[in-house]
Coordinates of C-alpha atoms and ligand atoms in Angstrom, one line a residue:
X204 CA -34.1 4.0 -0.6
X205 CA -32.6 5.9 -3.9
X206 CA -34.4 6.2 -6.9
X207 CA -33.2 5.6 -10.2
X208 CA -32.7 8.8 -10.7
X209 CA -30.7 9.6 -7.5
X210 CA -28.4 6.9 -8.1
X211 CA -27.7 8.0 -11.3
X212 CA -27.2 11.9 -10.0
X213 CA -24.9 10.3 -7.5
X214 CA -22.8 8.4 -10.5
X215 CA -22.2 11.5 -12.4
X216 CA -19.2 12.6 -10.2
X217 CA -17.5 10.1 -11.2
X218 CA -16.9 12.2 -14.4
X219 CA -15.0 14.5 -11.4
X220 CA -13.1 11.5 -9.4
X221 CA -12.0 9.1 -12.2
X222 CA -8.8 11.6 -12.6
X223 CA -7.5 11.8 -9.2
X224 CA -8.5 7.7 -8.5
X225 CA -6.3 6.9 -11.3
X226 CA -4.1 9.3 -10.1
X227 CA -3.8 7.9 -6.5
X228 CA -4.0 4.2 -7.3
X229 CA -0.7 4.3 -9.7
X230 CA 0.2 6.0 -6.5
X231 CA -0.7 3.7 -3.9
X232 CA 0.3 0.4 -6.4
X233 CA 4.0 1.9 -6.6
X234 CA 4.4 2.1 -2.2
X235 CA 2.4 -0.8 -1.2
X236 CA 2.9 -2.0 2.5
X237 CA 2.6 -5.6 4.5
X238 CA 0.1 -6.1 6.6
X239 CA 0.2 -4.5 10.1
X240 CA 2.6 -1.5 8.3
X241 CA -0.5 0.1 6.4
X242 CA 1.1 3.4 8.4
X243 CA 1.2 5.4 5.3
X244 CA -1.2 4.1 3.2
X245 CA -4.1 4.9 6.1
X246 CA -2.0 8.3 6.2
X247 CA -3.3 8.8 2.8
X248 CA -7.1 7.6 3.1
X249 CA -7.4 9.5 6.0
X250 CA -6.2 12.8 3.8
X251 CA -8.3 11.6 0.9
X252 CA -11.7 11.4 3.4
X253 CA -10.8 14.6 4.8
X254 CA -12.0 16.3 1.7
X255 CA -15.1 14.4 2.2
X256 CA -18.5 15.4 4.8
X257 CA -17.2 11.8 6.7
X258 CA -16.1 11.7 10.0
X259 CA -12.3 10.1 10.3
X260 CA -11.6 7.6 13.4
X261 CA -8.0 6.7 12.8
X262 CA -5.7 3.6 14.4
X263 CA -8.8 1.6 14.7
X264 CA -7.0 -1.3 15.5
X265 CA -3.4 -0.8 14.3
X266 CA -3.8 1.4 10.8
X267 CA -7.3 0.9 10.7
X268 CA -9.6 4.0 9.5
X269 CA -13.1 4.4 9.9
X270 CA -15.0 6.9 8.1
X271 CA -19.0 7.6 9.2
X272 CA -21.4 9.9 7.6
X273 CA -25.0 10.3 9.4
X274 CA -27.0 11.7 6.9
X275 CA -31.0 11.6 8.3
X276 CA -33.3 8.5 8.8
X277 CA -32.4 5.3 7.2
X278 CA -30.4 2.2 7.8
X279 CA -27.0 1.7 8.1
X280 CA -24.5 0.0 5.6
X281 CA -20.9 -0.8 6.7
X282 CA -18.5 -0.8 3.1
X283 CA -15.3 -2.7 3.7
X284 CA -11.7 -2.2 2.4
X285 CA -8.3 -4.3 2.9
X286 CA -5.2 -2.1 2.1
X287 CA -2.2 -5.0 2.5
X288 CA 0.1 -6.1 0.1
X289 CA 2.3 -8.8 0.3
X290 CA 5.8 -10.1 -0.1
X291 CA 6.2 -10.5 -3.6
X292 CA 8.5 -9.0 -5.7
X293 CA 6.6 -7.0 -8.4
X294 CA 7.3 -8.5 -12.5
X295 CA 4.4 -6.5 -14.0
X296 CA 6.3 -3.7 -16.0
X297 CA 4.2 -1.3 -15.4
X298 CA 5.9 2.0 -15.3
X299 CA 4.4 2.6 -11.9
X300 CA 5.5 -1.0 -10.7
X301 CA 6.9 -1.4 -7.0
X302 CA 10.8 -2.0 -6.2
X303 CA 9.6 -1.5 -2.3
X304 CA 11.3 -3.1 0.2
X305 CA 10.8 -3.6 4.1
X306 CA 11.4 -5.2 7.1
X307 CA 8.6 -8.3 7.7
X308 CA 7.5 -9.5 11.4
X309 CA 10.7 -12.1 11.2
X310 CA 13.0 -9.5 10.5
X311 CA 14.1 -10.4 6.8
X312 CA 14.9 -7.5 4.0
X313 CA 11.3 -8.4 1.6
X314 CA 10.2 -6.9 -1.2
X315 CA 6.7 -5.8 -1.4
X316 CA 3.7 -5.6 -4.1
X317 CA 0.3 -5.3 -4.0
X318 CA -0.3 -8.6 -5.8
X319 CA -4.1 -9.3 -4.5
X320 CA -5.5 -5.7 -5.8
X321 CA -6.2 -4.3 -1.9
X322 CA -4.9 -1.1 -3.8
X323 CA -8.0 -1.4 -6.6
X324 CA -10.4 -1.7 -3.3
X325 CA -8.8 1.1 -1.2
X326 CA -9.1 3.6 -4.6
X327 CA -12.7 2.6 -5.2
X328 CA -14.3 3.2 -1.7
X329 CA -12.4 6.7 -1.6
X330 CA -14.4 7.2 -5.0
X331 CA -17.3 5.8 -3.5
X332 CA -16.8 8.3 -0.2
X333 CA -16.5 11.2 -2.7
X334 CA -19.4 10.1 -4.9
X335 CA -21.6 9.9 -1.6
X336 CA -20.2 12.9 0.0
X337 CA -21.4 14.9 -2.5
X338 CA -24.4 14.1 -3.5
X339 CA -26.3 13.8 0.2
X340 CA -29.6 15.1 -1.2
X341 CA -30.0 11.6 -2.9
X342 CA -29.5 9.3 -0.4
X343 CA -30.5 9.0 3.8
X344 CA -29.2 6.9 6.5
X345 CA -25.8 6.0 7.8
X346 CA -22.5 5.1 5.4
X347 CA -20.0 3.5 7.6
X348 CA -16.4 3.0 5.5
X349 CA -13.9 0.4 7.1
X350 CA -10.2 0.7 5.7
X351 CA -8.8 -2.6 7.2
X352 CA -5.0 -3.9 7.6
X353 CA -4.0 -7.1 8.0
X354 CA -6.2 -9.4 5.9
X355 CA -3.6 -10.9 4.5
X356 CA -2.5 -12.7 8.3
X357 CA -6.1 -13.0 8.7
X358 CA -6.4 -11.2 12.0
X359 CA -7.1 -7.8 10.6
X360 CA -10.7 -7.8 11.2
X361 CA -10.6 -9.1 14.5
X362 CA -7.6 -6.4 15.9
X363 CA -10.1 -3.6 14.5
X364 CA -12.9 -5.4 16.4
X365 CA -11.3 -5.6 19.6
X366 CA -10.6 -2.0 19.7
X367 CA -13.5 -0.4 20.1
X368 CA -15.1 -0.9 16.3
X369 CA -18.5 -1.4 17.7
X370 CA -18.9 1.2 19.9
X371 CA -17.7 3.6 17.0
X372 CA -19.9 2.7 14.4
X373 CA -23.3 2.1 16.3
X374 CA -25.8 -0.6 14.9
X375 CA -25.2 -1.7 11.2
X376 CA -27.9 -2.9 9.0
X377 CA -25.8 -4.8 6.6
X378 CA -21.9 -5.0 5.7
X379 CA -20.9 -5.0 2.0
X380 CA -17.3 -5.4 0.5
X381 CA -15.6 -7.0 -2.7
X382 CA -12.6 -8.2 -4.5
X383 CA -10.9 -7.7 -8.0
X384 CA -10.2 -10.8 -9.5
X385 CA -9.0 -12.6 -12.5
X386 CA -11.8 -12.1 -15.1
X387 CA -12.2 -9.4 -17.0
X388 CA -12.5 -5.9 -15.9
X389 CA -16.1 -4.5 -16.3
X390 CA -17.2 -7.5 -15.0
X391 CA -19.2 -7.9 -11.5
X392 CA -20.1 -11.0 -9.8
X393 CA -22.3 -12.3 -6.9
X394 CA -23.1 -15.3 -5.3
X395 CA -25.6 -16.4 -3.0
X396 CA -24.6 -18.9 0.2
X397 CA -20.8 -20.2 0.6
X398 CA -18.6 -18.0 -1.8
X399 CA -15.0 -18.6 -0.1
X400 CA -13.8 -21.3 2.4
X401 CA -12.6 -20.8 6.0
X402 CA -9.1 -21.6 6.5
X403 CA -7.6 -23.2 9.3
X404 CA -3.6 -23.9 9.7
X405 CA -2.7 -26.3 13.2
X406 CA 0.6 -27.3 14.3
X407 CA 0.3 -31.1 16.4
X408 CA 2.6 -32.3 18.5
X409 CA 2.6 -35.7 19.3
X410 CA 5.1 -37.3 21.7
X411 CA 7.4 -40.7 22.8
X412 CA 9.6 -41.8 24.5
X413 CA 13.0 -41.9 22.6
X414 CA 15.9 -44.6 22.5
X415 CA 18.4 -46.2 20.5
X416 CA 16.8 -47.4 17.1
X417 CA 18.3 -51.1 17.5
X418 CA 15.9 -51.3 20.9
X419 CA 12.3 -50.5 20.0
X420 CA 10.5 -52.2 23.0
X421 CA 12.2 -49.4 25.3
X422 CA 11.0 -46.7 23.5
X423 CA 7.2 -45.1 22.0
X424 CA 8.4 -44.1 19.0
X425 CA 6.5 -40.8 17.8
X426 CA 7.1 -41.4 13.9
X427 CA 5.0 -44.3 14.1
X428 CA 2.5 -42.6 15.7
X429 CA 2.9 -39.6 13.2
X430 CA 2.4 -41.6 10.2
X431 CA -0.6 -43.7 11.9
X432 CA -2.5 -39.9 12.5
X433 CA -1.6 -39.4 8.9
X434 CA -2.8 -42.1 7.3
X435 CA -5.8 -41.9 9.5
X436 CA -6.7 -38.2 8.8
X437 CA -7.6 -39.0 5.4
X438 CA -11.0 -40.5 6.5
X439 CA -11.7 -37.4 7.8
X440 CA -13.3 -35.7 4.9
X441 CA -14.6 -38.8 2.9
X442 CA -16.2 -40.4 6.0
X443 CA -17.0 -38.0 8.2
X444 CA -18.8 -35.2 5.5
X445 CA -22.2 -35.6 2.8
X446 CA -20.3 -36.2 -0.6
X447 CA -22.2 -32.9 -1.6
X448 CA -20.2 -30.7 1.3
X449 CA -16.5 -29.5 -0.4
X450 CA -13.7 -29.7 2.3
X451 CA -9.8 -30.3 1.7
X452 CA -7.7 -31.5 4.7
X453 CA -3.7 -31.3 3.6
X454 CA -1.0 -32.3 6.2
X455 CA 1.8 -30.0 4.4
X456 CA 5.0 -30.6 6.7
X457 CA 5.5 -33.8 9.1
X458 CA 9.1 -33.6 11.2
X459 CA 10.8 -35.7 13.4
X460 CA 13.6 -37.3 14.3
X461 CA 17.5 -36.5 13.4
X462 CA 19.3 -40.0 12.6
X463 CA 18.8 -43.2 11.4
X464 CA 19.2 -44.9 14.1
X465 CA 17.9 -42.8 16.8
X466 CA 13.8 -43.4 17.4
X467 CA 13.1 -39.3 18.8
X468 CA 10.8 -38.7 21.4
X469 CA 8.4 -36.6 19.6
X470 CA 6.7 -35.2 15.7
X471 CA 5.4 -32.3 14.7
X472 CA 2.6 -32.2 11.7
X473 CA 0.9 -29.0 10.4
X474 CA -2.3 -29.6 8.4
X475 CA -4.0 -27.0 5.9
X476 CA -7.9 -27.4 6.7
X477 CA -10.2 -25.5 3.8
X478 CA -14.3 -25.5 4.7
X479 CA -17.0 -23.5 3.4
X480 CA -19.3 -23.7 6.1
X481 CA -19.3 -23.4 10.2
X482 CA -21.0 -26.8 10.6
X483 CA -17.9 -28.6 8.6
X484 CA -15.6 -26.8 9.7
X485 CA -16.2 -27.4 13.5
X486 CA -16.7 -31.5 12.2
X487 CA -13.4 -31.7 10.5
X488 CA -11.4 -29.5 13.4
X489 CA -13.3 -31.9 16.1
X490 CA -12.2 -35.1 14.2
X491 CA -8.7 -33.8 14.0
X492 CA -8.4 -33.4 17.5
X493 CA -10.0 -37.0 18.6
X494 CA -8.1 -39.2 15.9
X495 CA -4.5 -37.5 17.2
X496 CA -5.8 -37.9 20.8
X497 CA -7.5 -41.3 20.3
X498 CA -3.8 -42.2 17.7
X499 CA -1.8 -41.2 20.8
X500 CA -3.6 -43.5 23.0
X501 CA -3.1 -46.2 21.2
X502 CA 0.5 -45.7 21.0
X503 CA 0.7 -45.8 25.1
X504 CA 1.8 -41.6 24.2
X505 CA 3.7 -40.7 27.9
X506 CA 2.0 -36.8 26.9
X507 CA -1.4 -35.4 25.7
X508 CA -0.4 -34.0 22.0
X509 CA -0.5 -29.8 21.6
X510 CA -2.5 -28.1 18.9
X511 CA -1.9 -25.1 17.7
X512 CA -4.1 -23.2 15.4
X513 CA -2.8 -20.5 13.6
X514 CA -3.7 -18.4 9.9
X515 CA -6.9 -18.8 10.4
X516 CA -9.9 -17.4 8.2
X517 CA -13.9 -18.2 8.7
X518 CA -15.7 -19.5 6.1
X519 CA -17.8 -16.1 3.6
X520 CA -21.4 -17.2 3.4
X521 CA -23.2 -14.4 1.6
X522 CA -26.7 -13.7 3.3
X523 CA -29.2 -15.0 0.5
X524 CA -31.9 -11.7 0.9
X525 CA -29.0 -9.2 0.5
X526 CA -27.4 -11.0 -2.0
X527 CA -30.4 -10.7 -4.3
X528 CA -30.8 -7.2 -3.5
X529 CA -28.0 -5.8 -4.2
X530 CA -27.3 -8.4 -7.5
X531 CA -31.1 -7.5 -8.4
X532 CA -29.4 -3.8 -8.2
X533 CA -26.2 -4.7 -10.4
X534 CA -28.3 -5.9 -12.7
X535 CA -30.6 -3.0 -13.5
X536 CA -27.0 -0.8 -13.4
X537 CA -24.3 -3.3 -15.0
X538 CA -27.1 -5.5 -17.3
X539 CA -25.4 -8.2 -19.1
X540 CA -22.0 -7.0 -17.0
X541 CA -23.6 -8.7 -13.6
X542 CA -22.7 -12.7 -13.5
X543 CA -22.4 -14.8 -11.1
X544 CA -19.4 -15.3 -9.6
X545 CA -18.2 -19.4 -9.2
X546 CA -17.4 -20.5 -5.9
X547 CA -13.7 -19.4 -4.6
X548 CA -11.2 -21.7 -2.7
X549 CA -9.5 -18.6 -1.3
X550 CA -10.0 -16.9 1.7
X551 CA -11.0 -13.8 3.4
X552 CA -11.3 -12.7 6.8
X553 CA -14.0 -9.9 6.0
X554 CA -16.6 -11.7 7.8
X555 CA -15.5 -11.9 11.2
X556 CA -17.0 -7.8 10.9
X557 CA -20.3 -8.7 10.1
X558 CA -20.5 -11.9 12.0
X559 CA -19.1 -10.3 15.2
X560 CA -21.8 -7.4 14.7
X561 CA -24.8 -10.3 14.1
X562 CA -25.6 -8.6 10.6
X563 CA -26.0 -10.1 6.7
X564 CA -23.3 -9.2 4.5
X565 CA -22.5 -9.8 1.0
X566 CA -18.9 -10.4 -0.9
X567 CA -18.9 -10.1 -4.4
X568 CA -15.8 -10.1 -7.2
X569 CA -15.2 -7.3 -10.2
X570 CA -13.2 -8.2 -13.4
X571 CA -9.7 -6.6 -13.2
X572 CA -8.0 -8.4 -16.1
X573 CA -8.2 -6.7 -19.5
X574 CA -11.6 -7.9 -21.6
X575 CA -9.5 -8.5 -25.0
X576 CA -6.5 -10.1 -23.4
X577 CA -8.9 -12.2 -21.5
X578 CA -11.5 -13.0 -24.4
X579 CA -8.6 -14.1 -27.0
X580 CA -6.9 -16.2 -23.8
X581 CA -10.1 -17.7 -23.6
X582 CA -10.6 -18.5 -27.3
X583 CA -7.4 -20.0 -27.2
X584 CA -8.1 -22.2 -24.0
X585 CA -5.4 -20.7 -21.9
X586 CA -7.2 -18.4 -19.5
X587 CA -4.9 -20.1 -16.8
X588 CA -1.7 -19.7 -18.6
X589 CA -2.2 -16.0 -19.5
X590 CA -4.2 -14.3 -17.0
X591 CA -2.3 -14.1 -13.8
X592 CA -3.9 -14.8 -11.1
X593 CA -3.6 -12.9 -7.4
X594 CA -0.6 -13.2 -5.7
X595 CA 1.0 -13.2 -8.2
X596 CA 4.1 -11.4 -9.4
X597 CA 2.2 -10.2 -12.6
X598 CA -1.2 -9.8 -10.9
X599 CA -1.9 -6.6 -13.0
X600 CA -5.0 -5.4 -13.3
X601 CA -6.2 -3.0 -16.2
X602 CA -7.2 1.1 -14.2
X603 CA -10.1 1.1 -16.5
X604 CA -12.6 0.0 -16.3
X605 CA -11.6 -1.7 -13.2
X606 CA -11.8 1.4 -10.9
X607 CA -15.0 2.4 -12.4
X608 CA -16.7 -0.9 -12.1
X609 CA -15.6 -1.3 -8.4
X610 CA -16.5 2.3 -7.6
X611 CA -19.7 2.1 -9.2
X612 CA -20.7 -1.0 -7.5
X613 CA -19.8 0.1 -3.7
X614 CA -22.4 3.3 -4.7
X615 CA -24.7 0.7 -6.2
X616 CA -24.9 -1.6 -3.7
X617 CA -24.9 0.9 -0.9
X618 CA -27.9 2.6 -2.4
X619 CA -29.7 -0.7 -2.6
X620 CA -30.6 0.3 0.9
X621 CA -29.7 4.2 1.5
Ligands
LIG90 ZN1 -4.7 -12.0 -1.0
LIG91 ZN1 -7.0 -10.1 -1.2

């Protein structure tokens, strides 16, 4: 493991990246690209490590790159970052804000902007790359560097896994990777146990047997039913959880049916499921499926109902050893700058990686907003009118000292254990 001294040797060159980081993040922020069309963006990474000692694996996966550098006896860490952006059209006025355009998976004209910050954590593990690429005397073991598409859709993780991710990198030791977010820049926080919930969308249809509204006893008629499974649903999560486990189950869009006087022979509902740990997230899914089947019964349904499950994300439960190590080494490097970070309802598909390779991870956030915008926002009580919050179209965060924080805290991390 680095010393003190190492670590700091190793955080000199930033003095000798900072300019071209800056440089390719205004860059990068100004042709940002939805997820699964990261073509030129992983175009650019892969340039960027070639000046490096790491070896380049590109279309891991789509546009995925993975960068490995063996250097001696030691463990492994895997560093992790998403390069999507999203379809948002871009109201920051920053003079290197995006007017892209493209083509999404539906075919529609969109425009594009890196409103979740993938750019910040694409420009701070380049840094990080540089920083450990040149300084190899200071560190041993095995840095493994995953640029990753698609987290946005949620399936990122798993396309790189399922083409050949494990046999590239070997055994891993431990997976690290963060996210800017919407406190202020300088700023790193951690968080033992659940940090984000999984996500699960699912599309149920339930079916009838339709007829003419004026004759009910001919017919099953599914909007009944629907509004039955509804209703029902709601006992899912404050019956069937402890009060002390967080879980939201939404049904966001119910359709059936074309006329008043028609009954239709089937519904559709699509339900928004949000967990934050395997065990409640396999109750509430399981509950779903045998109060619509069980709802469908008792209607005399003529079908089984479909489910289909779609955007989904696991839950990000931070491994509670490597979380104290590596917050243990933000807080001898960042002091009073190293918080913890509250519990996020978002979600993140970063964890299928570690998960699928059986090792501990940890997630933590850095600042991006600007301290003094922030502090007088917060004096004021109206952090959440001024400080835009991802995905937004004036998520903007401040270069400095957010690139410096999030560099600094990859090298940190990854030399808890190098
Ligand atoms: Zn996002
Ligand atoms: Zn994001």
């Amino acid at each position: 493991m680095a010393t003190e001294s190492d670590l700091k040797t190793v955080l000199d060159g930033l003095a000798g990246t900072r300019g071209w980081q800056e440089d390719f993040y205004r860059h990068l922020h100004q042709h940002p690209e939805l997820s699964h069309q990261e073509h030129r963006t992983a175009t650019q990474v892969a340039e960027r490590l070639a000046d490096t000692s790491f070896d380049i694996h590109d279309g891991i996966g789509g546009a995925g790159i993975v960068g490995v550098l063996r250097n001696g006896d030691g463990p492994t860490v895997l560093l992790r970052a998403d390069m999507d952006a999203l379809p948002v059209r871009e109201a920051t006025g920053l003079p290197y804000a995006s007017t892209a355009t493209t083509t999404d998976a539906d075919g529609s004209e969109v425009p594009v902007m890196h409103a979740c910050g993938h750019d910040v954590h694409v420009t701070c593990l380049l840094g990080a790359a540089q920083l450990l690429s040149d300084a190899t005397d200071h560190w041993t073991g095995t840095a493994v560097l995953l640029f990753q598409p698609a987290e946005e859709t949620g399936d990122g993780a798993r396309t790189m896994l399922d083409d050949r991710l494990t046999d590239l990198i070997g055994d891993v030791d431990v997976a690290l990777a963060q996210h800017v977010l919407p406190f202020p820049a300088g700023i790193v926080g951690t968080r033992p146990g659940s940090a984000l919930s999984a996500a699960d969308s699912m599309r149920i249809t339930v079916h009838g047997r339709g007829g003419h509204g004026s004759m009910p006893q001919a017919t099953i008629d599914p909007v009944v039913l629907a509004s039955m499974i509804v209703i029902r649903l709601q006992t899912v999560v404050s019956r069937e959880l402890a009060p002390a486990e967080p879980a939201v189950l939404t049904v966001g869009s119910v359709t059936a049916g074309s006329k008043s006087n028609i009954i239709p022979d089937h519904a559709v509902l699509e339900l928004n499921v949000r967990t934050y740990s395997a065990d409640s997230r396999d109750t509430v899914l399981n509950a779903v499926k045998r109060i619509v089947q069980a709802e469908c019964q008792a209607s005399g349904s003529p079908r089984e109902p479909e489910f289909e499950l779609y955007d989904r994300f696991p839950a990000t439960v931070n491994d509670e050893d490597v979380t104290e190590r590596v917050a243990d080494a933000f807080h001898r490097h960042f002091g009073e700058c190293s918080e913890t970070l509250p519990l996020q309802t978002a979600s993140e598909d970063f964890s299928d990686i570690p998960d699928a390779l059986g090792v501990p991870y940890t997630y933590w956030g850095i600042g991006g907003a600007d301290p003094d915008t922030y502090r007088s926002a917060e004096a004021a009580g109206r952090v959440s009118d001024d400080i835009p919050v991802n995905h937004s179209a004036t998520f903007a965060p401040v270069i400095q000292p957010t690139l410096d924080t999030g560099t600094q805290a990859l090298v940190v991390a990854a030399l808890a254990y190098l």
